[in-house]
Each structure stands twice: as C-alpha cells, then as structure tokens.
XYZ file of C-alpha atoms in Angstrom:
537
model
C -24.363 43.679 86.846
C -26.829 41.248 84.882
C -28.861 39.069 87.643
C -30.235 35.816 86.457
C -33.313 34.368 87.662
C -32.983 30.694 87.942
C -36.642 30.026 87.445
C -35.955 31.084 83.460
C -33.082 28.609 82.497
C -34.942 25.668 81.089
C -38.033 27.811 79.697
C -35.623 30.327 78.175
C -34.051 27.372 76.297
C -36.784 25.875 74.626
C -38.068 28.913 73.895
C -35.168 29.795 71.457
C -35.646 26.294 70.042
C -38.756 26.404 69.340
C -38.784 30.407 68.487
C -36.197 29.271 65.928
C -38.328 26.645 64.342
C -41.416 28.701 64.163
C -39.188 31.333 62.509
C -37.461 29.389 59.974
C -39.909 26.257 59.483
C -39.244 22.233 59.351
C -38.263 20.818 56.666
C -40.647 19.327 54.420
C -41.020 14.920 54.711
C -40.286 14.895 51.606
C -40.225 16.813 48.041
C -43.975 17.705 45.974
C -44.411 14.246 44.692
C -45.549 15.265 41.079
C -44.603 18.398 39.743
C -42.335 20.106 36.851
C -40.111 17.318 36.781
C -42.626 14.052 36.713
C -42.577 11.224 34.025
C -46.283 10.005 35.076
C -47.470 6.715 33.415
C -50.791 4.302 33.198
C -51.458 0.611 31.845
C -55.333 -0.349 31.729
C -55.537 -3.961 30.641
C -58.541 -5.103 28.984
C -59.223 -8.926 28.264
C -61.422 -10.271 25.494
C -61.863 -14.114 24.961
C -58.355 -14.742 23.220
C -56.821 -11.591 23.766
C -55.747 -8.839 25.619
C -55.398 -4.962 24.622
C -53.254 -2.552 27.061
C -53.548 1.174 26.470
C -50.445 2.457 27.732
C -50.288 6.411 28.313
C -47.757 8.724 29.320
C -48.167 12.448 30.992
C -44.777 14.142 30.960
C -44.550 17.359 33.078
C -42.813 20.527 31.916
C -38.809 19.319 32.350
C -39.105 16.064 30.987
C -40.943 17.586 27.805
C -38.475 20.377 27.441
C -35.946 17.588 27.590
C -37.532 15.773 24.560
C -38.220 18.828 22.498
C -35.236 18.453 20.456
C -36.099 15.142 19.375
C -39.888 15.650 18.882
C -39.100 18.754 16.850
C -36.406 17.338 14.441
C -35.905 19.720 12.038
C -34.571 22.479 14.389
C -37.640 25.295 13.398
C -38.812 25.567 17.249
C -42.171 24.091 16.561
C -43.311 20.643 16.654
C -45.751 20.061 13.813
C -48.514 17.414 13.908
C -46.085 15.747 11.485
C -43.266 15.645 13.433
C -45.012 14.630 16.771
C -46.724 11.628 15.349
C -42.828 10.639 13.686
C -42.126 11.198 17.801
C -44.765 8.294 18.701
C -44.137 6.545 16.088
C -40.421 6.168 17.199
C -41.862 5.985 21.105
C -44.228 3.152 21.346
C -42.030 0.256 20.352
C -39.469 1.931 22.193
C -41.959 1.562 25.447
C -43.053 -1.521 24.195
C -39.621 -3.041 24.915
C -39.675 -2.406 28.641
C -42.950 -3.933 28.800
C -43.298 -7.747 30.135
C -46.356 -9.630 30.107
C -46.490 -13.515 30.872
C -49.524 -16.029 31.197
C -48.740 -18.729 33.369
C -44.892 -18.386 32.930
C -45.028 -17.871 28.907
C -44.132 -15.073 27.399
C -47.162 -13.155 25.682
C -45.477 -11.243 22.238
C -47.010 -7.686 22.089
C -48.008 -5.494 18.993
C -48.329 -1.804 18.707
C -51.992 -1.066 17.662
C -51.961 2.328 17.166
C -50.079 5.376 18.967
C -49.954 9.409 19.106
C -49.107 12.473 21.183
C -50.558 15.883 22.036
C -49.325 19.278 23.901
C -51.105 20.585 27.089
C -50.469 23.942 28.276
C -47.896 23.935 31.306
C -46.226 26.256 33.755
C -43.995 29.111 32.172
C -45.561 28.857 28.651
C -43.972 25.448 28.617
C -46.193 22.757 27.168
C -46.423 19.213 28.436
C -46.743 15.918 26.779
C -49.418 13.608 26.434
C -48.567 10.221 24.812
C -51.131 7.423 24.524
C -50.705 4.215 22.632
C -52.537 0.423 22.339
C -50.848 -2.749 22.251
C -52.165 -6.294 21.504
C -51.502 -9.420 22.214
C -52.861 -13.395 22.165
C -53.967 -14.997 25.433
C -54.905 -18.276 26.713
C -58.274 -19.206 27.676
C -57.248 -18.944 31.369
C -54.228 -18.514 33.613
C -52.463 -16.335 35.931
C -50.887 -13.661 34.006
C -47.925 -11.383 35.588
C -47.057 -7.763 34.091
C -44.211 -5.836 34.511
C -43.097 -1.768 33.456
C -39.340 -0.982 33.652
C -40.431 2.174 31.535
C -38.730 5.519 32.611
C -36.515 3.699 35.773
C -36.079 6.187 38.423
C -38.168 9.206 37.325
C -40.531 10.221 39.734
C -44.361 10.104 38.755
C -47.639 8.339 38.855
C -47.511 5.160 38.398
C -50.945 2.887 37.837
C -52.354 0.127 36.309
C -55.631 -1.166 35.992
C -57.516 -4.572 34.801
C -60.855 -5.088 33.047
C -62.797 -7.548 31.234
C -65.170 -8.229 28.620
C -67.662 -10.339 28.076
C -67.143 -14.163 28.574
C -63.646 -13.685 30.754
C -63.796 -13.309 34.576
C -60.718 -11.901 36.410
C -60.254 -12.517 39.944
C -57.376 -12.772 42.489
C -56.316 -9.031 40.618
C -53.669 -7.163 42.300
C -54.740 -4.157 40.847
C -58.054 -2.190 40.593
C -60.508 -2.378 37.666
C -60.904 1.406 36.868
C -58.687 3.720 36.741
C -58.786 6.770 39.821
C -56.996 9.500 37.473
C -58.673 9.046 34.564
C -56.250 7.692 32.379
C -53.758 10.397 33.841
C -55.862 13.350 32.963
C -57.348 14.197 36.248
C -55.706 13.654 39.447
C -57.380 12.938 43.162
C -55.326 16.188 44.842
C -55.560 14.022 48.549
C -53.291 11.339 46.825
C -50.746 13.672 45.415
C -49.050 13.297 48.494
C -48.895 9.495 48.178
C -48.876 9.051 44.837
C -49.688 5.173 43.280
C -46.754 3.459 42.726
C -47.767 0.414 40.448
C -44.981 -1.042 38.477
C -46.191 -4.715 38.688
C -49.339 -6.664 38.229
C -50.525 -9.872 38.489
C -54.197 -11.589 38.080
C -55.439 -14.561 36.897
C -58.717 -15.242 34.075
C -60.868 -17.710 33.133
C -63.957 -18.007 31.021
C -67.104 -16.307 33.127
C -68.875 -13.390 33.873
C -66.721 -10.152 34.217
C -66.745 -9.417 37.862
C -68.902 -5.551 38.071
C -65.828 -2.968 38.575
C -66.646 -1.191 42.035
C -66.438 2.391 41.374
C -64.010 3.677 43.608
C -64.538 7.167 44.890
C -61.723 9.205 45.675
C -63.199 12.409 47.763
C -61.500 16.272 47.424
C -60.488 18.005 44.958
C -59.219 16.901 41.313
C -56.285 18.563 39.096
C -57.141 18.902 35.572
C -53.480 18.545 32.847
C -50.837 17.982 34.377
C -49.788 17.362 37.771
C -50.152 20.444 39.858
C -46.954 22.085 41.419
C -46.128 25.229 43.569
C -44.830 28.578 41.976
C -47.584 28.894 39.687
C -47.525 32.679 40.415
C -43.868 32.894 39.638
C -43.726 30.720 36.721
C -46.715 32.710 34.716
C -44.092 36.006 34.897
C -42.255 34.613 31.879
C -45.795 34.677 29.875
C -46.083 38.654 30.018
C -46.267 40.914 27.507
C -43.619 43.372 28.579
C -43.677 47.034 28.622
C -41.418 49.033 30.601
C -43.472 49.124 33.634
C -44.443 45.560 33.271
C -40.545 44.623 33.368
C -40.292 46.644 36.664
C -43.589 45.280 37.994
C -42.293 41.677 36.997
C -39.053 41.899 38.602
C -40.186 43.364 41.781
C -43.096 40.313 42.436
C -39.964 38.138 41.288
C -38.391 39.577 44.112
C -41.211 39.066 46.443
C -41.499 35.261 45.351
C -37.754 34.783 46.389
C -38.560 35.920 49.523
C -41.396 33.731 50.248
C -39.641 31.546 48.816
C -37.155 31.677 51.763
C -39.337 32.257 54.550
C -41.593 29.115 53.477
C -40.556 25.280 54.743
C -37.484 24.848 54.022
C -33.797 23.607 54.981
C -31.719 26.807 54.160
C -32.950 29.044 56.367
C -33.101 26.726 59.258
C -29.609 25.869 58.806
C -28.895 29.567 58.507
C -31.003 30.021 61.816
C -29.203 27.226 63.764
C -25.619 28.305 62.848
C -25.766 31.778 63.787
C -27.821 31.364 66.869
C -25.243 29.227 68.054
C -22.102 30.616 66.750
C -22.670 34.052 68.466
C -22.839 36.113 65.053
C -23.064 39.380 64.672
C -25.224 41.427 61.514
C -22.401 41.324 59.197
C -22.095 37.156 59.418
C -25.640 37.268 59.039
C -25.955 39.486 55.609
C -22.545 37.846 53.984
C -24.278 34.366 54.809
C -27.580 35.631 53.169
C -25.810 36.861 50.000
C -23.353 33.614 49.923
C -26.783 31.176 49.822
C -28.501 33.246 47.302
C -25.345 33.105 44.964
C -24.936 29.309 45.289
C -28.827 29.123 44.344
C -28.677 31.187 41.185
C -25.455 29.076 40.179
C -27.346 26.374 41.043
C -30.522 27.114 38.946
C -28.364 27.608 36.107
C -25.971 24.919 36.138
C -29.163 22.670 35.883
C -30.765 24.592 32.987
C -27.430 23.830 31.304
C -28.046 19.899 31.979
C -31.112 20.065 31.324
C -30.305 22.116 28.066
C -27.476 20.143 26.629
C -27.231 16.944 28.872
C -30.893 16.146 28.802
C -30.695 12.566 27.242
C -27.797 11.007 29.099
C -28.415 12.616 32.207
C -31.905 14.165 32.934
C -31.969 17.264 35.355
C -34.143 15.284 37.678
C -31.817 12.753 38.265
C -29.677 15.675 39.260
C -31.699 16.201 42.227
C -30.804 12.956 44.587
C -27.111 14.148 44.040
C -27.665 17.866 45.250
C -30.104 16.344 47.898
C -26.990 14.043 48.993
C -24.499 16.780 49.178
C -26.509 18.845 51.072
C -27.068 16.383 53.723
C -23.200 15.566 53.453
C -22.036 18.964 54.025
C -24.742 20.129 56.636
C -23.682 16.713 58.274
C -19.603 17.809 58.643
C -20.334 21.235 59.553
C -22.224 20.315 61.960
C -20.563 17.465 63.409
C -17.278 19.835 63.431
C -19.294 22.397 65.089
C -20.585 20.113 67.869
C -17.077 18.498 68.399
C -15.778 22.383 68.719
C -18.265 23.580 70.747
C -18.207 20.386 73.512
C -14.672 20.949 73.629
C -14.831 24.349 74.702
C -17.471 23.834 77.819
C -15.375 20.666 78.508
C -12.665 23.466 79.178
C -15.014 25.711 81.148
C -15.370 28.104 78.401
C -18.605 29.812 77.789
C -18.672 30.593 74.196
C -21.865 33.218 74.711
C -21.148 35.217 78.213
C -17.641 36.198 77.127
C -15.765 34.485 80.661
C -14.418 31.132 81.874
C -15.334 28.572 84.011
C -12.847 26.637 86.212
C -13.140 22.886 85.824
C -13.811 22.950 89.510
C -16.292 25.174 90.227
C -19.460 26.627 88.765
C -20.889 30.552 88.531
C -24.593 30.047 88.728
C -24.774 33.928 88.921
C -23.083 34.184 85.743
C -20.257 35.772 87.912
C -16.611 35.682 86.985
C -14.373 33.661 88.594
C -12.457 35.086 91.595
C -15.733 36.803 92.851
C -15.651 38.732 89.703
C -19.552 40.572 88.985
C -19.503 41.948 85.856
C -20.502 40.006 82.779
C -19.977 40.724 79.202
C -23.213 40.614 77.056
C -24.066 37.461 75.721
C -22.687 37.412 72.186
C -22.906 41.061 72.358
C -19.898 43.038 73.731
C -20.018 46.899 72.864
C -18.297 47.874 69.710
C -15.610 49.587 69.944
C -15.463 49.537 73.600
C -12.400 48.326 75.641
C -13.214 46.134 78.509
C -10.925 44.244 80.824
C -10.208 42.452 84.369
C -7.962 41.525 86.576
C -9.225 38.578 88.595
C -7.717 36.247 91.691
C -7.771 32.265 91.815
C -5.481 32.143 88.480
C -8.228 33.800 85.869
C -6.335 37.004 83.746
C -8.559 38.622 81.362
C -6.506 40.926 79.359
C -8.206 44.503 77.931
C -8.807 43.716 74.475
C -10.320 46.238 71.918
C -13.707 44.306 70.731
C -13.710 44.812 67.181
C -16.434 42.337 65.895
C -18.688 42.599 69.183
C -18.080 39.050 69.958
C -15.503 37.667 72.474
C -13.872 34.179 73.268
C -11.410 33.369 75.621
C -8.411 31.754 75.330
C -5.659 30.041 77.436
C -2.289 31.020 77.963
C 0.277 28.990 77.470
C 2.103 29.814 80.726
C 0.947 28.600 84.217
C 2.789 28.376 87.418
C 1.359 28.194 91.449
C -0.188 31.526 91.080
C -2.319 30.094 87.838
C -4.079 26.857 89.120
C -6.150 26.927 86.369
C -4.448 28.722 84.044
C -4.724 32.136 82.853
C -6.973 33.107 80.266
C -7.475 36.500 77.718
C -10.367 37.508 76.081
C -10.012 38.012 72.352
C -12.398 38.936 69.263
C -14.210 35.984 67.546
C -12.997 35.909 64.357
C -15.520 36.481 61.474
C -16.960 33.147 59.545
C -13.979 31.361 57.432
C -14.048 31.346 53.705
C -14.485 27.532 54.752
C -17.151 27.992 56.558
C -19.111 30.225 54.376
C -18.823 28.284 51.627
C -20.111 25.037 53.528
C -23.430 27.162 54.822
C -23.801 28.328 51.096
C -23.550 24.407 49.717
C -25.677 23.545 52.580
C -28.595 26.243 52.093
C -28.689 27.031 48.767
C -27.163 23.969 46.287
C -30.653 22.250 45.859
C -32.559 25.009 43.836
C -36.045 25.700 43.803
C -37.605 23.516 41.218
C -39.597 26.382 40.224
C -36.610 28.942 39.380
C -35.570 25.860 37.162
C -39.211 26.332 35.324
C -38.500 29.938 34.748
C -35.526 29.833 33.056
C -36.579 27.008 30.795
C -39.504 29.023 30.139
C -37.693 31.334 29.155
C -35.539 29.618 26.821
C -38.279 27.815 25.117
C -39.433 31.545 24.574
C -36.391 33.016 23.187
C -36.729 35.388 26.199
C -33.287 34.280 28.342
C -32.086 37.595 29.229
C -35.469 38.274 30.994
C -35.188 34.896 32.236
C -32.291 35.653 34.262
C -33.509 38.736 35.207
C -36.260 37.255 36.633
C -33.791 34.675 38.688
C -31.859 37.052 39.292
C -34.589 39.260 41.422
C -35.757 36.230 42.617
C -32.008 35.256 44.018
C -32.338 38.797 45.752
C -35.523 38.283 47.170
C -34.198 35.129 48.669
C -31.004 37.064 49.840
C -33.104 39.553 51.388
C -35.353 36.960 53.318
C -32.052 34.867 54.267
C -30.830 37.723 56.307
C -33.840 38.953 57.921
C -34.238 35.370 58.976
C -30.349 35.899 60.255
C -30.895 39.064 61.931
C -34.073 37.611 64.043
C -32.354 35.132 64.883
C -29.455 37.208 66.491
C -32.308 39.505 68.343
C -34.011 36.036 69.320
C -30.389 34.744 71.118
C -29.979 37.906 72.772
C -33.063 38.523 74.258
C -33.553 35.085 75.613
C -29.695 34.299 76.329
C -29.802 37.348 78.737
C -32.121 35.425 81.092
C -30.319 32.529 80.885
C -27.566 30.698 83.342
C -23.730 30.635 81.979
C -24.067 26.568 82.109
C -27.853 26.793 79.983
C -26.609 29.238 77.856
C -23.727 27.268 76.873
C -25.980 24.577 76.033
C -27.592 26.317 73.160
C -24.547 26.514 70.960
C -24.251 22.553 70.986
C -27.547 21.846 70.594
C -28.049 24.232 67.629
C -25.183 21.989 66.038
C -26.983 18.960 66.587
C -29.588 20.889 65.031
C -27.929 21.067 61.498
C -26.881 17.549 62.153
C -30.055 16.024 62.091
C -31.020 18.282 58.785
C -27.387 16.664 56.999
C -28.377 13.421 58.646
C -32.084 13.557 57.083
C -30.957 14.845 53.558
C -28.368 12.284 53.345
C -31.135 9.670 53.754
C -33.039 11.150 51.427
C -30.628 11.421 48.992
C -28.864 7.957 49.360
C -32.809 6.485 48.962
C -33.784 8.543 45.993
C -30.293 6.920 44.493
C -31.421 3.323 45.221
C-alpha cells in the first residue's frame, strides 16, 4: 500500500515544473540577432556647402554571401576574381541606389554613384563573407530639413544604422540620428548591443549655413567583434576546415556528435516540448527513444531541405526568409497538440479518471489516500505498472476493474458501456495505454525538430562551397545523432523525474500535472506563433 503524505502535494508539483524547466531550459526571447544569416547595412551622410556625399556599406554574413556567389562568380570556375567582384559592385550600387530616397524640404535630391567595390572576409565553415562599400553624391540646398529613407534588403535581419556629419560652413541640428558611427562603418561591433541591434531605416535632420556642431563621441563599453557579426557554433562550424586523415574523420565526427548533443541540452524549444509531453502523457522508455529519433530525423530533413533553397532557390526565396515560416509552423503544431492534449486530458478528470495512478474516481466522492473506490487499498504505480505482471480487482459501490495483462507498463481505465442499479457509477476496466500514434509522433517531430539549427545549415554550405558534401553530411549526420542521443536522455529524466515525485503526490494533484504540462506546450505553440506571424509582418 503507497501512503501519501498530504504535506507534499503542492511542493511535489512545482517541483516537477520547475525540475522540468531546469532540465530542458526556456526558450530563448528571441533568435541571435546577427549571425550566419544577416544582411547588415550603414549610411553615414556627410554635408559640404552644396552637397551631400553618403557612403553606403553593406556586411553580408555567411548565407546571404553563399546565396550571391553564383552571381558574383559569373563564369562558373568557383572563384570570384578581383575582376569579377568589382563587375558584382558595379552591377550592385545602382541597384542599391534605387531603394534609396533622399528629399530636402519635400524635393527630391537625384543621387550619383561615386565610386563602389567589394571584398571577402573570412567566415564560419571556410565560408567567406561580403563586404560592399560604395559613395553616392548628390546637390543640396543651402538649408532645409532633409528626410532619408532605405528600403534596401526588406525583411532580412541585420544592423541597420545611419549616421550624419558636417563640414565646414553647414551646421546640422534637430538630427534624428547620431554623428559617428558606433560599429565602425560595420567592421566592429559593440557585443552588449548585439542583443538589440540598431534598427535605423529612416532619417531626418535639418542644415543651415554655420559651424558644424562637435560630434560627441559616444562610448559604447564591453567587448567589440571584429568581421562579421559573431554567431554560436563556431566550434562546430570550423570541423568542415580540417585536413582529414582517417583519425581526424573519426575525431571529427565524434565532437560532431558531441555538438548535437549540446546542442539539445542548451535553450531550446524541442526538448522542452519533448519534456512536457511525456511527463504528462505517462510514457514509458520506448515513447521516449522513438520520440528522440523522430525529432532528430525531422532536423536533418530539415537542415537539408534548406541547403537545397538556399542552393537553388536563393534569389527568389532566400533561406532566411524560410525561417518565420518554420518558426510559424512550429508554434501552429505545438499549439494543436497541445490544445488537443489539454481538451483530452480535462475530459478525463472531469470523468473521475486519473490518467497517472491507474484507478477511477466517482464523480461523487474523492480518495485523498489515493485509495480505490469501494474501500479498495492498493494502488497501481503512477505511470508505472509492472511489466508483464497481471493485476486486477474486484471492487463494491459499482467500480469493476478487470485483470488485464500490462503490456506497455502504463494503464487507463475505461467505462463500460453497460450499467444497471448495481453500477451507480458505472463499471470501469483497466486497459494498456496505447503507444504514441503515428499522428502524434509526427506532430512532436514537426514541433521539436522543423526549425534547424542555423549552424547545421553553416556546415553543410560549408561544405558545399568546399566540394566536401559527403563529409558534410556526415558531419550532420553525427550531429543529428548527437541530438537524438540528448533528446532521449532528456526523455528518460523526465520519466524518472514523474515517478519519483508523482509517488508523493495525491490522486487529485497528480492528475493535475498531465493538464498543466499541456498548457505547457501551449504556451511554447502560442509564443512561436507570435514570433513567427511578427517576423512575417
């Protein structure tokens, strides 16, 4: 007989709660603001008497650049000569030029391209990165209020600022923007802003002949990234660089393995989800490793569906625009399964049925004890009933439990259909919880693993730009493993987590848990739907 101490109830509960949170982590506020996939861009204004020059630069990160290979290198050889890159910003800057509006006092100013060019840095994954800088010119006023606008690069993610300067004999004041610029022309970064990146798509100032205003040297404290934007996976990404050897390969594959799994266990929205369904839904190992195994898959198909895009699609449809749609669906599926889950689940303790400790309630009473009904002692354990063991009872006050080989460890009850005056209730048998639906699985899989690690993306572009794709996909493959492996450790602590605290909880606290770990994976579809629906607007 299995006593339970009343004083445990409420601190057992919020104990698995926040156990499972600790285990699994919350889920980030949002994505790494500037990373592989950022289209970063700067406008520094400077006004003579007459005119006005804007240098107008452009830092692409590793995606976007891999993206515009095929047009930078345009005879097909797999390297972009000095030739061919200058052909590149030749083609680019009146191309940027015509998403450029500048007005003075309601006119339209007509801008010129000065002069223009582009350079490689070294990125992640041997990939290189693109540095475009170019100087327009235009004829101003002697004064007025002059508005800018950049619809360059609409919805790609990046830095975005612009600054305004003068010379001598022209004074700007009322300036939206500030006078120097805080990244150094997009060459150095403040690291406590990447966070909150500047998002300056619009200026507006006005000028008149005077004394340029001194430019207050704004000091951004912390550390500084040098190229491009930093990003996580640095480790994982420099694999594709090596200089393999037999034992290299093996050594390679086995840290990709290890990066998977930290992958996993870091912040995250899979393994939560993974956490919250199968501490609710009374799981036994076997759910545990198949979900494990069906999120890694959907992550590997999802890493390379995008290197296709990103491959063969990049023009009309950039891989990073990719990302608010898997972020969407995510947040859509989590959000039906569960909302189904929680609809289930209040249904059954609406019908006095306690989904962990294996026995009924009547509508009309309540088992403190954990006691069957009909002065009934003996309790099943919660979510765990021995395998292989029969178990039954015969009970008064209308409860029938029928003897029922358990089979998958994990027993429901269910009504009969017959009743009469010897069933007030209505009779009830104990069968075997059927294993996760195809369903199901598939929904957990979309859920955890459709929106890849940007990262994994890196690799196997890496690796194409290389020539190296079958290690490429070695590497994602280990690293899909790794993640597997993680996935159901996460699953199986989560199982030992339910058990140990459900056994010190009441039936009616216990029952509690299932419902709230399907609000649980409601609030995660509710949250990535947001986020999703506002990276689409």
């Amino acid at each position: 007989m299995r006593i339970v101490r009343p004083l445990g109830r409420i601190g057992g509960m919020i104990a698995v709660l926040v156990g499972a949170v600790v285990l699994v982590g919350a889920p980030a506020a949002s994505a790494h603001p500037l990373g592989n996939f950022t289209v970063n861009r700067y406008s520094g204004f400077d006004l003579r008497p007459g005119h006005v020059q804007i240098t107008y630069v452009i830092d692409m990160a590793e995606i976007p650049t891999f993206e515009a290979m095929p047009q930078i290198d345009s005879n097909g050889d797999g390297t972009a000569g000095e030739a061919e890159k200058q052909a590149w910003a030749d083609r680019t800057a009146p191309q940027v030029l015509a998403k450029l509006t500048l007005t003075v006092s309601g006119q339209r100013v007509p801008l010129s391209v000065v002069t223009d060019s582009m350079r490689f840095r070294p990125g992640q994954a041997g990939l290189p990165i693109l540095y475009f800088k170019a100087e327009f010119a235009g004829v101003v006023p002697p004064s007025g209020s002059m508005q800018y606008r950049d619809q360059n690069f609409g919805g790609r993610i990046g830095w975005k600022e612009i600054t305004a300067r003068s010379e001598a004999g022209v004074a700007i004041f009322a300036s939206s923007v500030r006078g120097a610029s805080i990244s150094d022309e997009l060459q150095s970064y403040p690291v406590d802003l990447l966070s909150s990146p500047l998002d300056e798509r619009q200026a507006a100032f006005s000028f008149q002949p005077g004394r340029p205003a001194p430019i207050p040297q704004e000091r951004v404290g912390g550390a500084r990234t040098t190229g491009a934007p930093i990003a996580s996976g640095r480790s994982f990404a420099a694999l594709v660089e090596w200089k393999l050897t037999p034992l290299v390969l093996a050594a390679s594959l086995l840290l990709a393995l290890l990066f998977g799994a930290l992958h996993a266990l870091g912040p995250g929205h899979g393994k939560t989800i993974t956490a919250a369904y199968l501490v609710g839904a009374g799981a036994r190992r076997r759910q545990a490793l198949l979900i494990g195994v069906a999120v890694s898959i959907m992550h590997t198909v999802s890493v390379l569906a995008l290197g296709l895009v990103a491959l063969v699609l990049a023009r009309s449809f950039p891989a990073d625009r990719v990302y608010p749609w898997l972020t969407l669906v995510t947040g859509l599926v989590a959000l039906g399964l569960g909302t189904g889950l929680a609809i289930v689940r209040l249904q059954a303790r609406r019908n006095g049925l306690d989904p962990w400790h294996g026995h009924a309630h009547p509508l009309d009473a309540s088992h403190e004890d954990g006691a069957l009904p009909g002065g009934g002692a003996e309790t099943l354990d919660p979510g765990f009933g021995p395998q292989g063991r029969e178990h039954g009872h015969e009970h008064g006050d209308g409860w029938h439990a029928h003897e029922e080989q358990q089979s998958s460890g994990v027993m429901v009850l269910e009504r009969e259909p017959t009743s009469g005056p010897d069933h007030p209730v209505g009779p009830v048998r104990m069968v075997p919880r059927k294993p996760i639906s195809g369903r199901g699985l598939m929904a957990l899989a979309v859920a955890g693993g459709i929106l890849p690690s940007p990262t994994a993306l890196v690799v196997l572009t890496g690796a194409i730009y290389a020539h190296r794709v079958a290690y490429g996909l070695g590497l994602i493959a280990a690293f899909s493993m790794g993640l597997a492996a993680a996935l159901m450790g996460v699953g199986m602590v989560a199982i030992r987590l339910r058990s140990a605290v459900s056994a010190r909880l009441t039936s009616k606290v216990a029952g509690l848990i299932p419902i709230v770990s399907a609000l649980v994976i409601v609030g995660f579809g509710v949250f990535f739907a947001s986020r999703g629906i506002t990276q689409l607007t």
